[in-house]
XYZ file of N, CA and C in Angstrom:
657
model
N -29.517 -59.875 14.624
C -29.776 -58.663 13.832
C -30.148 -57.518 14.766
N -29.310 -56.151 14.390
C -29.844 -55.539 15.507
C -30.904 -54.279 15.135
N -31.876 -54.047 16.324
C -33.100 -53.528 15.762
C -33.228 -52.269 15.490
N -34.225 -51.543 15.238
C -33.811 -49.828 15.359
C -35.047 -49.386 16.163
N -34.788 -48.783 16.919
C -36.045 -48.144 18.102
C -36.745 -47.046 17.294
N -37.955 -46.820 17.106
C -38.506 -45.567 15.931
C -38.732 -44.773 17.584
N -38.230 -43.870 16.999
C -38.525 -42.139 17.575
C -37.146 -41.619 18.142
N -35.934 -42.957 17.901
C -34.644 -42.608 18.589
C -34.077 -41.531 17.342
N -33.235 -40.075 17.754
C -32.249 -39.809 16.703
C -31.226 -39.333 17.292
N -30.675 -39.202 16.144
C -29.008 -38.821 15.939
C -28.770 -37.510 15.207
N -28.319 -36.648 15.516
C -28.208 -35.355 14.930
C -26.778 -35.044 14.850
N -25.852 -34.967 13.401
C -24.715 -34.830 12.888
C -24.662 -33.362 12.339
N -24.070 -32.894 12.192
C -23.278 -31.762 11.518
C -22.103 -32.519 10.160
N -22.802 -31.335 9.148
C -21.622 -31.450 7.789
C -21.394 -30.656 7.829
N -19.971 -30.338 7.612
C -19.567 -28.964 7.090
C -18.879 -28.894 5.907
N -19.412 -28.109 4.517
C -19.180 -28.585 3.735
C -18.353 -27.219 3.167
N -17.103 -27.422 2.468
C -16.095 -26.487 2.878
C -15.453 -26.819 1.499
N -15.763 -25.856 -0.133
C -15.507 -25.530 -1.162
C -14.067 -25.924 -1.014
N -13.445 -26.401 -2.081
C -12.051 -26.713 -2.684
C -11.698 -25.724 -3.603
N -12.397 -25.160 -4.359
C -12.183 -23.903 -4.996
C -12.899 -22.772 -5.046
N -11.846 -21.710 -5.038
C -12.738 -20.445 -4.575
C -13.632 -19.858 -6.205
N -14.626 -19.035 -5.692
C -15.708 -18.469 -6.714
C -14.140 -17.627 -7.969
N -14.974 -18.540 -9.249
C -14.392 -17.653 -10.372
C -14.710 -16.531 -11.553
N -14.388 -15.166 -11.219
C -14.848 -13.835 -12.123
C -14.935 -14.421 -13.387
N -15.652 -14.109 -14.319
C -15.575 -14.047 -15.575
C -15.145 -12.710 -16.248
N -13.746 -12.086 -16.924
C -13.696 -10.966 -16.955
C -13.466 -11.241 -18.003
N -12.836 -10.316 -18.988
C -13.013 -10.170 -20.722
C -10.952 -10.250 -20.469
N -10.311 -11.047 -20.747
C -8.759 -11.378 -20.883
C -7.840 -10.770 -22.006
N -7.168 -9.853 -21.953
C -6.472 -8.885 -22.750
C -5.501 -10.130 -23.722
N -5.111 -11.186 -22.757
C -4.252 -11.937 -23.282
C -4.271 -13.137 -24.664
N -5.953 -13.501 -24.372
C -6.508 -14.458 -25.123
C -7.848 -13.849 -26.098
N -7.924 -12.471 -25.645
C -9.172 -11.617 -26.171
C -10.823 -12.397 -26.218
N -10.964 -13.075 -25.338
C -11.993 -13.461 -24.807
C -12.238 -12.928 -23.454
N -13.831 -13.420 -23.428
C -13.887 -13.804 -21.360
C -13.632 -14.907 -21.368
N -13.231 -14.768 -20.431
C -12.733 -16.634 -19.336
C -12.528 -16.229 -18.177
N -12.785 -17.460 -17.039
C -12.757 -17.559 -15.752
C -11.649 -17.073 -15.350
N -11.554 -16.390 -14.416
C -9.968 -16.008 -13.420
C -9.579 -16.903 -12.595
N -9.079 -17.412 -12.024
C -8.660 -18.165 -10.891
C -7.401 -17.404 -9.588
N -7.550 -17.548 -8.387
C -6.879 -16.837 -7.699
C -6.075 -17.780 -7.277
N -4.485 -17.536 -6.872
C -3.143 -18.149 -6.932
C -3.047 -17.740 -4.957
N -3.397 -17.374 -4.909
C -3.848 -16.901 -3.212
C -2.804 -15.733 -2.954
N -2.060 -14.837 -3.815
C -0.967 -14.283 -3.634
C -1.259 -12.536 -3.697
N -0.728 -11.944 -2.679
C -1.315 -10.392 -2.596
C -0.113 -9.649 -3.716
N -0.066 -8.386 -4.285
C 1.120 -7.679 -4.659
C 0.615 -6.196 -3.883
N 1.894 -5.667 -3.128
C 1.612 -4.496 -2.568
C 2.436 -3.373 -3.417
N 1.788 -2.283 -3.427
C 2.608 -1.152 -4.022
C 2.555 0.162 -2.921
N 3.459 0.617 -2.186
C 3.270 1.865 -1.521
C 3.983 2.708 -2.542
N 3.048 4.147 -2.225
C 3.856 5.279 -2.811
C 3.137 6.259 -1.685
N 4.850 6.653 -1.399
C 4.551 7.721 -0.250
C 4.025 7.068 1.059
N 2.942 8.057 1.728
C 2.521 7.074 2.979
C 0.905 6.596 2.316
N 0.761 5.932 0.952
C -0.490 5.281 0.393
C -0.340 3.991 0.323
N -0.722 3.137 0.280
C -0.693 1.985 -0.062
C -1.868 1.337 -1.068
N -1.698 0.568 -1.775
C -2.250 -0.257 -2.681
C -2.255 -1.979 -2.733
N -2.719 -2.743 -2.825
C -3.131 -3.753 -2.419
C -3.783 -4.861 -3.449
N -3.061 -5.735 -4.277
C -4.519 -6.842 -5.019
C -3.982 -8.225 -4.507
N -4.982 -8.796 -5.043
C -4.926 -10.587 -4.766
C -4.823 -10.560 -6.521
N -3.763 -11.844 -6.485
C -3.673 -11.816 -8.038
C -4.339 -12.980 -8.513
N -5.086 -12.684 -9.591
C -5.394 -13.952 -10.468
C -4.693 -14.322 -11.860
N -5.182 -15.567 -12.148
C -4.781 -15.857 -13.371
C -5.826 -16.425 -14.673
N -5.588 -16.038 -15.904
C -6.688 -16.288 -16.620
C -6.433 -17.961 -17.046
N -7.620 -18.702 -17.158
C -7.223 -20.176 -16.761
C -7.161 -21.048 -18.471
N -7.155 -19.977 -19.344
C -6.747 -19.951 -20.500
C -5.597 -19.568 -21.132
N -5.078 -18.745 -20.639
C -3.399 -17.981 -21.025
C -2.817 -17.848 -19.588
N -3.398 -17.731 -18.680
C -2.477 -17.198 -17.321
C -2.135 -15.687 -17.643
N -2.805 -15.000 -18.523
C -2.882 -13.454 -17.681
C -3.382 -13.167 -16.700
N -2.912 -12.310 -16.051
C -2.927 -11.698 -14.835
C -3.557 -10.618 -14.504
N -4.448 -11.035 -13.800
C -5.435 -9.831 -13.344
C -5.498 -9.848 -11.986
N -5.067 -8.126 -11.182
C -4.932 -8.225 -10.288
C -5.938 -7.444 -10.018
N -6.499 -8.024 -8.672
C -7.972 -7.316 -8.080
C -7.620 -6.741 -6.931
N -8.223 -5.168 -7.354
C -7.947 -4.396 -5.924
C -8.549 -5.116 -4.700
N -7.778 -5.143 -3.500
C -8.376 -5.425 -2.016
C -8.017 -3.979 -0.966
N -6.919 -3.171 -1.507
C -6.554 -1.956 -0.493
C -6.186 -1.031 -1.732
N -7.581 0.121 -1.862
C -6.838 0.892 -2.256
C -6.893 2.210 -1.755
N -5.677 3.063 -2.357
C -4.701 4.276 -1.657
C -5.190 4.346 -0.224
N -5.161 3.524 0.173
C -5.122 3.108 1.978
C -4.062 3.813 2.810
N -3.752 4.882 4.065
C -2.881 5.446 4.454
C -2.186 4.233 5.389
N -0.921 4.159 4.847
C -0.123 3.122 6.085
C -0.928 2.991 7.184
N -0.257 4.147 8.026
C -0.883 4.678 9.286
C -1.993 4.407 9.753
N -3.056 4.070 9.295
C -4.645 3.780 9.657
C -5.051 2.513 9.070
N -3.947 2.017 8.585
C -4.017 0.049 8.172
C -3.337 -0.222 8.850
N -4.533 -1.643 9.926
C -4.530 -2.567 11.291
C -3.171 -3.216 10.695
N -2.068 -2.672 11.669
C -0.435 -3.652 11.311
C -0.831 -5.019 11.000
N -2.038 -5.625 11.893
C -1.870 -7.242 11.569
C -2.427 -7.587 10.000
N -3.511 -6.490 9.256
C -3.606 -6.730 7.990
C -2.549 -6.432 7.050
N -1.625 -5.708 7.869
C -0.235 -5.437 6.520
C 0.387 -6.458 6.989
N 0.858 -7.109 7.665
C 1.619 -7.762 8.251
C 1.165 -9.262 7.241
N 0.081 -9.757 7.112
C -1.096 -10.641 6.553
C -0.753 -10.482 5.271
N -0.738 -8.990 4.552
C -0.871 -8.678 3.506
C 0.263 -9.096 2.654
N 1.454 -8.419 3.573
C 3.549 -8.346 2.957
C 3.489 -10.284 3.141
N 2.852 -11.015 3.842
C 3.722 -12.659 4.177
C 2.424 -13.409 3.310
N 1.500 -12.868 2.479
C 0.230 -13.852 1.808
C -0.498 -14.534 2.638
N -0.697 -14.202 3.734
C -1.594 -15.167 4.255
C -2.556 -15.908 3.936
N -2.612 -17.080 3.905
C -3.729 -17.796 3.245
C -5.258 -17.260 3.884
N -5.181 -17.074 5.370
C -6.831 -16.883 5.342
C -7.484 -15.813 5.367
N -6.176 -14.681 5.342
C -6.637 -13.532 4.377
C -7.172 -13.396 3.167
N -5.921 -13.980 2.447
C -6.352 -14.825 1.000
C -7.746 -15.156 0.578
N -7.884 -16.018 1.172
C -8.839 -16.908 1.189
C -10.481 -16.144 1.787
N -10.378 -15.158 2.612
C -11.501 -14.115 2.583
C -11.874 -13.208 1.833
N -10.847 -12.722 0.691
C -11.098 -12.012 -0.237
C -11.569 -13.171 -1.461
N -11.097 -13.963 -1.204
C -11.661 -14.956 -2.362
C -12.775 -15.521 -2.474
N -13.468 -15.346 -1.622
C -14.498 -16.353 -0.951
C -15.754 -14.865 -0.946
N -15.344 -13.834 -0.791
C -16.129 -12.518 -0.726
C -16.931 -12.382 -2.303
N -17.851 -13.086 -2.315
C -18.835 -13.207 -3.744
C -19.157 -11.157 -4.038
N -19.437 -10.718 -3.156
C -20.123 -9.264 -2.978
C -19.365 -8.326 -3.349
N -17.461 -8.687 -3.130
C -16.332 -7.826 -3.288
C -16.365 -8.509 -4.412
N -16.406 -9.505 -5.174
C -16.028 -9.769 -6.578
C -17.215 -9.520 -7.490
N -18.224 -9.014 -7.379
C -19.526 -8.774 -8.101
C -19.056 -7.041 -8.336
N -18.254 -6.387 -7.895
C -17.915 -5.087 -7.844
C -17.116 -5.457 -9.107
N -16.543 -6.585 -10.117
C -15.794 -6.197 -11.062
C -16.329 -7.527 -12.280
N -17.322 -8.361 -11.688
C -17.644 -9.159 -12.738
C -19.033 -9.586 -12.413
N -19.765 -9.263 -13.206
C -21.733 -9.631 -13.221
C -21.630 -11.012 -13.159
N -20.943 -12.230 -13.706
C -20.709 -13.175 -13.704
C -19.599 -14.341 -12.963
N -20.140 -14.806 -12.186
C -18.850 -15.845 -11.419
C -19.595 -17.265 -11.325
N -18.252 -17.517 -11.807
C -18.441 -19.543 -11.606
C -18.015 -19.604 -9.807
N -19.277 -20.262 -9.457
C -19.127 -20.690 -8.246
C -19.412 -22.685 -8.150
N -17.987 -23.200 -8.129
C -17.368 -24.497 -8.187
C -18.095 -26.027 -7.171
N -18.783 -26.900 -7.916
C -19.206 -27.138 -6.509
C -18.098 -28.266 -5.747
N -16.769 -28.474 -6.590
C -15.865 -29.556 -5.391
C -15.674 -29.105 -3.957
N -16.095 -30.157 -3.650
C -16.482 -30.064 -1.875
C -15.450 -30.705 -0.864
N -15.168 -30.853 0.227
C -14.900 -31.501 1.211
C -15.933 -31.364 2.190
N -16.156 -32.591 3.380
C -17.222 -32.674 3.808
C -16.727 -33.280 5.440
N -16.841 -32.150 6.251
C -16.195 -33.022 7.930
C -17.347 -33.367 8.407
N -17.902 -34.429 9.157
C -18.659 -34.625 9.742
C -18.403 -34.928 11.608
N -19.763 -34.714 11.862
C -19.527 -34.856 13.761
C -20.871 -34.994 14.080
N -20.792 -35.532 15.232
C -22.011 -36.434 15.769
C -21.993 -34.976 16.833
N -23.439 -34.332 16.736
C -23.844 -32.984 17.832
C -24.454 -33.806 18.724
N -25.498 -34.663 18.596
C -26.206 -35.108 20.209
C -27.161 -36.346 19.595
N -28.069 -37.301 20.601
C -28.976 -37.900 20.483
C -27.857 -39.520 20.647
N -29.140 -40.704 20.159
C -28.700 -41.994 20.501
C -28.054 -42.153 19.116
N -26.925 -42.536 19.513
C -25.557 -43.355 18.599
C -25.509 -44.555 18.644
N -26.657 -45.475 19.513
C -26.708 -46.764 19.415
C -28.266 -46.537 18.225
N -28.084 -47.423 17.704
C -29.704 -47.958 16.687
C -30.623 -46.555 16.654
N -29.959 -45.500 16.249
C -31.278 -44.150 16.060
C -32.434 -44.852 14.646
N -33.410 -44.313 14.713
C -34.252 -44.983 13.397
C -34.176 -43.382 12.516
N -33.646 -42.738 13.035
C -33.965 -41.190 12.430
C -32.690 -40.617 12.478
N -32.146 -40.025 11.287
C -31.025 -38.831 11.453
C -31.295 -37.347 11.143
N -30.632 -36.595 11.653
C -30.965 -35.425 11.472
C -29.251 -34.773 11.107
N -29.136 -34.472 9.677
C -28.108 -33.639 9.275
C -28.209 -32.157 9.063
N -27.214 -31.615 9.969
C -27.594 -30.018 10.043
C -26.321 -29.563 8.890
N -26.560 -29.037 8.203
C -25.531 -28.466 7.182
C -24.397 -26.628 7.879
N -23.258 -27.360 7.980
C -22.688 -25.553 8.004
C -21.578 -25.572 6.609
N -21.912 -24.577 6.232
C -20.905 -23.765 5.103
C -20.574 -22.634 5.112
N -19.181 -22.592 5.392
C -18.091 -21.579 5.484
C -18.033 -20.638 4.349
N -18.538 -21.413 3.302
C -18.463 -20.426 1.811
C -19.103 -21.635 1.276
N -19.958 -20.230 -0.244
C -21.131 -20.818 -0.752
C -20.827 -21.748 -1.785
N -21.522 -22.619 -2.064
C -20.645 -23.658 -3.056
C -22.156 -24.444 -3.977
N -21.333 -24.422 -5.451
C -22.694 -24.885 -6.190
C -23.178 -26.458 -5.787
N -22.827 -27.038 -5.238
C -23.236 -28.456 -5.400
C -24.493 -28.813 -4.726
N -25.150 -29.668 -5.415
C -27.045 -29.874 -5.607
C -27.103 -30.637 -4.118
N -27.840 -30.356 -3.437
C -28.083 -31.067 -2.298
C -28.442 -32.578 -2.301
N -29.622 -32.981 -3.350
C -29.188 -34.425 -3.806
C -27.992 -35.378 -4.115
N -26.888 -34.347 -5.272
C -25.866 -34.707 -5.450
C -24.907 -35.452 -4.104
N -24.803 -34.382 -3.040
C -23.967 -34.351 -2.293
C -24.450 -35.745 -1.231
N -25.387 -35.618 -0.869
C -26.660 -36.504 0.082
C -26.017 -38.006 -0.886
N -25.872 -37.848 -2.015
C -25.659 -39.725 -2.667
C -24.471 -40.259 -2.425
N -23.820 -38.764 -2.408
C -22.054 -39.275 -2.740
C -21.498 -39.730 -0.989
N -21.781 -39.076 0.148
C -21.530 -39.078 0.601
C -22.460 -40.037 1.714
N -23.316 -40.452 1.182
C -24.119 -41.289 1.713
C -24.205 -43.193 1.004
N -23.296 -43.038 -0.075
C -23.264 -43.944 -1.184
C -24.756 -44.756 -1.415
N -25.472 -43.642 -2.021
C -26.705 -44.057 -2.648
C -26.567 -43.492 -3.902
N -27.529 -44.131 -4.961
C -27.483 -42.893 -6.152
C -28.638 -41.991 -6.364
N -28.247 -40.941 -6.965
C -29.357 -39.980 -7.027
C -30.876 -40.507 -7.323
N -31.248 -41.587 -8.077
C -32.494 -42.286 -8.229
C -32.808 -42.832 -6.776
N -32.112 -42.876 -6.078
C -32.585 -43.567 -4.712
C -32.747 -42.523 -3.964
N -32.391 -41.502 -3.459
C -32.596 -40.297 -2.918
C -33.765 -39.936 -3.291
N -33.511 -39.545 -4.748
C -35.153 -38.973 -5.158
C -36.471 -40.279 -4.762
N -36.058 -41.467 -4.585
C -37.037 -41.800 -4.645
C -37.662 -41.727 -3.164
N -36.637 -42.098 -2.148
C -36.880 -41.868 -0.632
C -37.179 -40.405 0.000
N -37.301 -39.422 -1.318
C -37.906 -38.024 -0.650
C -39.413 -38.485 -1.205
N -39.619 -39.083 -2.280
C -40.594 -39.086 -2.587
C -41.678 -39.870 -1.576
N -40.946 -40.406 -0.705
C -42.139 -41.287 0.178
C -41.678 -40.679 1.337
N -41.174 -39.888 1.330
C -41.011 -39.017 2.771
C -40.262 -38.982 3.779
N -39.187 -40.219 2.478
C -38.319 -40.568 4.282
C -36.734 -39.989 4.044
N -36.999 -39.220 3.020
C -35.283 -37.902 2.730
C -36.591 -36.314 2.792
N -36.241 -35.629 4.149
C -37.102 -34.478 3.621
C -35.472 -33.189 3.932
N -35.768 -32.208 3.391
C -34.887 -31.274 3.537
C -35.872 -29.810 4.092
N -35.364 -28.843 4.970
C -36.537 -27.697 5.231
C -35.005 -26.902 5.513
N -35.572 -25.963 4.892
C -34.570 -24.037 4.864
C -35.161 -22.978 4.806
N -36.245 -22.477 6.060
C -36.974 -21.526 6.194
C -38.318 -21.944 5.619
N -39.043 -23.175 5.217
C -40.084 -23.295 4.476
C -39.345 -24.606 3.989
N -39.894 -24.580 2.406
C -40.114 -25.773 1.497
C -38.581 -25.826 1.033
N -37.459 -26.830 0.799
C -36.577 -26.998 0.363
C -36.481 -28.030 -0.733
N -35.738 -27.422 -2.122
C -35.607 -28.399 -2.766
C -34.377 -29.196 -3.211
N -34.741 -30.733 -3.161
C -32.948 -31.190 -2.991
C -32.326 -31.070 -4.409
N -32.729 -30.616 -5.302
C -32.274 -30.671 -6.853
C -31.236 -28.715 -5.929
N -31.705 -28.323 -5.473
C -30.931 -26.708 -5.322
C -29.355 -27.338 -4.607
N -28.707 -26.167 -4.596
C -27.111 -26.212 -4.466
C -27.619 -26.157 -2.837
N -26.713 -26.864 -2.136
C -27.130 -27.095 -0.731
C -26.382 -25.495 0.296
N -27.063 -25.461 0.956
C -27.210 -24.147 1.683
C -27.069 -24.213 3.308
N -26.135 -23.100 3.716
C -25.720 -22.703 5.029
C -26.957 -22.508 5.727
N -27.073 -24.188 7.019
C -29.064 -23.885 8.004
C -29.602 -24.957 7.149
N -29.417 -25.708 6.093
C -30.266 -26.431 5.430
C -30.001 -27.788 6.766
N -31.481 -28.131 7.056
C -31.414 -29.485 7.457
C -32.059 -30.569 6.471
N -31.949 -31.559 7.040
C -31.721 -32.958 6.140
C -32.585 -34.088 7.183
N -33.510 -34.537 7.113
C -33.904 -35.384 8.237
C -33.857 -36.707 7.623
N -33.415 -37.642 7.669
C -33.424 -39.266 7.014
C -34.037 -40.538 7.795
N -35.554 -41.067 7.219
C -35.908 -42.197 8.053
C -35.228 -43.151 7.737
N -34.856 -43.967 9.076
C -34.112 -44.999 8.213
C -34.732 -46.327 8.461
N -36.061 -45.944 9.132
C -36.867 -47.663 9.202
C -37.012 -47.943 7.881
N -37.480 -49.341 8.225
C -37.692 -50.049 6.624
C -36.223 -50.113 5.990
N -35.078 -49.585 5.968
C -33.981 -49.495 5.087
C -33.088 -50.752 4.991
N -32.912 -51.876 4.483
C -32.218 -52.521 4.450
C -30.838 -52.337 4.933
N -30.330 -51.007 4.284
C -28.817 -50.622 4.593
C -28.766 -49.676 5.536
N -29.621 -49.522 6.133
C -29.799 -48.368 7.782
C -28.721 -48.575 8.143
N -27.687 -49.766 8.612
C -26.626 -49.534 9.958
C -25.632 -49.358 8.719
N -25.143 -49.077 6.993
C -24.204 -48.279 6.277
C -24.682 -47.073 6.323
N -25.752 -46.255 5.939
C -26.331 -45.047 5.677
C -26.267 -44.680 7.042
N -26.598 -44.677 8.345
C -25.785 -44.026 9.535
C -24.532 -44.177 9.435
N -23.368 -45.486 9.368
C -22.212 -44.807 9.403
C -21.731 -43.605 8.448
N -22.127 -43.389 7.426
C -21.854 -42.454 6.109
C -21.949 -41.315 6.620
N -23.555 -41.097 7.466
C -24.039 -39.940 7.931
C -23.189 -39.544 8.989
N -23.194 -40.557 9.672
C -22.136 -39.815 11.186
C -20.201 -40.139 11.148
N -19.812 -40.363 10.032
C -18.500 -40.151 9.935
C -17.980 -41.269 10.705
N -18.501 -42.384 11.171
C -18.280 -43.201 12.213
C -17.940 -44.548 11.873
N -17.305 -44.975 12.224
C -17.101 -46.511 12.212
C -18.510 -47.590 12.588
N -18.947 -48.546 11.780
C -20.335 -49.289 12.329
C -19.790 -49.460 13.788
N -18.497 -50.270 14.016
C -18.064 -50.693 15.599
C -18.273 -49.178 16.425
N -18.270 -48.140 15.868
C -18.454 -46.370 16.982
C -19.683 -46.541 17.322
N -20.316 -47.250 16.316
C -21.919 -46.554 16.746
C -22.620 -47.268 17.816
């Protein structure tokens, strides 16, 4: 049986990277309700003269009307960076995908947005012992903000269930800190760390592989 050294750790990185982008709630001409928009990742350009005009189009996820959201407007050719028209005329996805993801540019046309919490989750081992750590340390990065509960995410991807999480914060050995006091019931956050004891744990050498993305034979 192999042992775990207390004071050894392991410090991983998640990066936890939304599957769907934030959705407006706007009032839909088509279905005469509000309902969510959804974005198709697709720009429509209109020049007139030397102006240009610019949206990312959405669709209402009830009828599929179409609401297109300004991103360029009456913009002079001439003084728009060629590589953003260039981005703009071929859809670029991670153009796309920055206007979509821009909560601050979409609060300019709806007080209300569903922000989705389906996740994907890469993990990587940053530093410390990868043989028998008794301690992990998960540093969280997010590219864009995403609703999902920091408990939630911590079970699924750790294959515990949420009663077991809560109960291992409760004795101190799941703590979370984000400038101060963190709570794991909140949507997990860009800087949130995660520290996990794993003495005492029966399933310590599964709950490190989970944590570090690793094969038990990697570690």
């Amino acid at each position: 049986m192999t042992r775990l050294f207390y004071g050894h750790w392991l410090s991983v990185r998640w990066t936890v990277s939304p599957l769907t982008a934030p959705r407006p709630l706007l009032f839909c001409s088509g279905c005469g309700q509000t309902a969510a928009f959804e974005t198709n990742g697709k720009f429509r350009l209109n020049a007139n003269g030397k102006r240009l005009d610019a949206w990312l189009l959405y669709r209402c996820r009830l009828c599929e009307t179409t609401w297109k959201r300004p991103v360029v407007e009456r913009q002079a050719v001439q003084a728009l960076d060629p590589g953003v028209l260039g981005a703009l005329q071929s859809n670029d996805a991670a153009l796309a995908e920055s206007f979509a993801f821009d909560l601050a540019g979409l609060r300019r046309f709806s007080g209300e947005i569903e922000i989705c919490g389906d996740v994907t989750v890469q993990k990587a081992v940053i530093s410390g012992h990868t043989c028998t750590p008794s301690r992990i340390e998960i540093a969280f990065s997010l590219p864009h903000p995403t609703a999902v509960r920091a408990d939630r995410l911590l079970a699924r991807e750790l294959g515990l269930s949420r009663t077991r999480i809560a109960g291992l914060a409760r004795q101190g050995k799941v703590r979370a800190a984000l400038k101060g006091a963190y709570q794991l019931r909140k949507p997990v956050t860009d800087g949130l760390q995660v520290h996990i004891d794993l003495s005492d744990l029966q399933d310590a050498a599964r709950v490190l592989s989970l944590a570090s993305g690793q094969r038990p034979r990697d570690l």
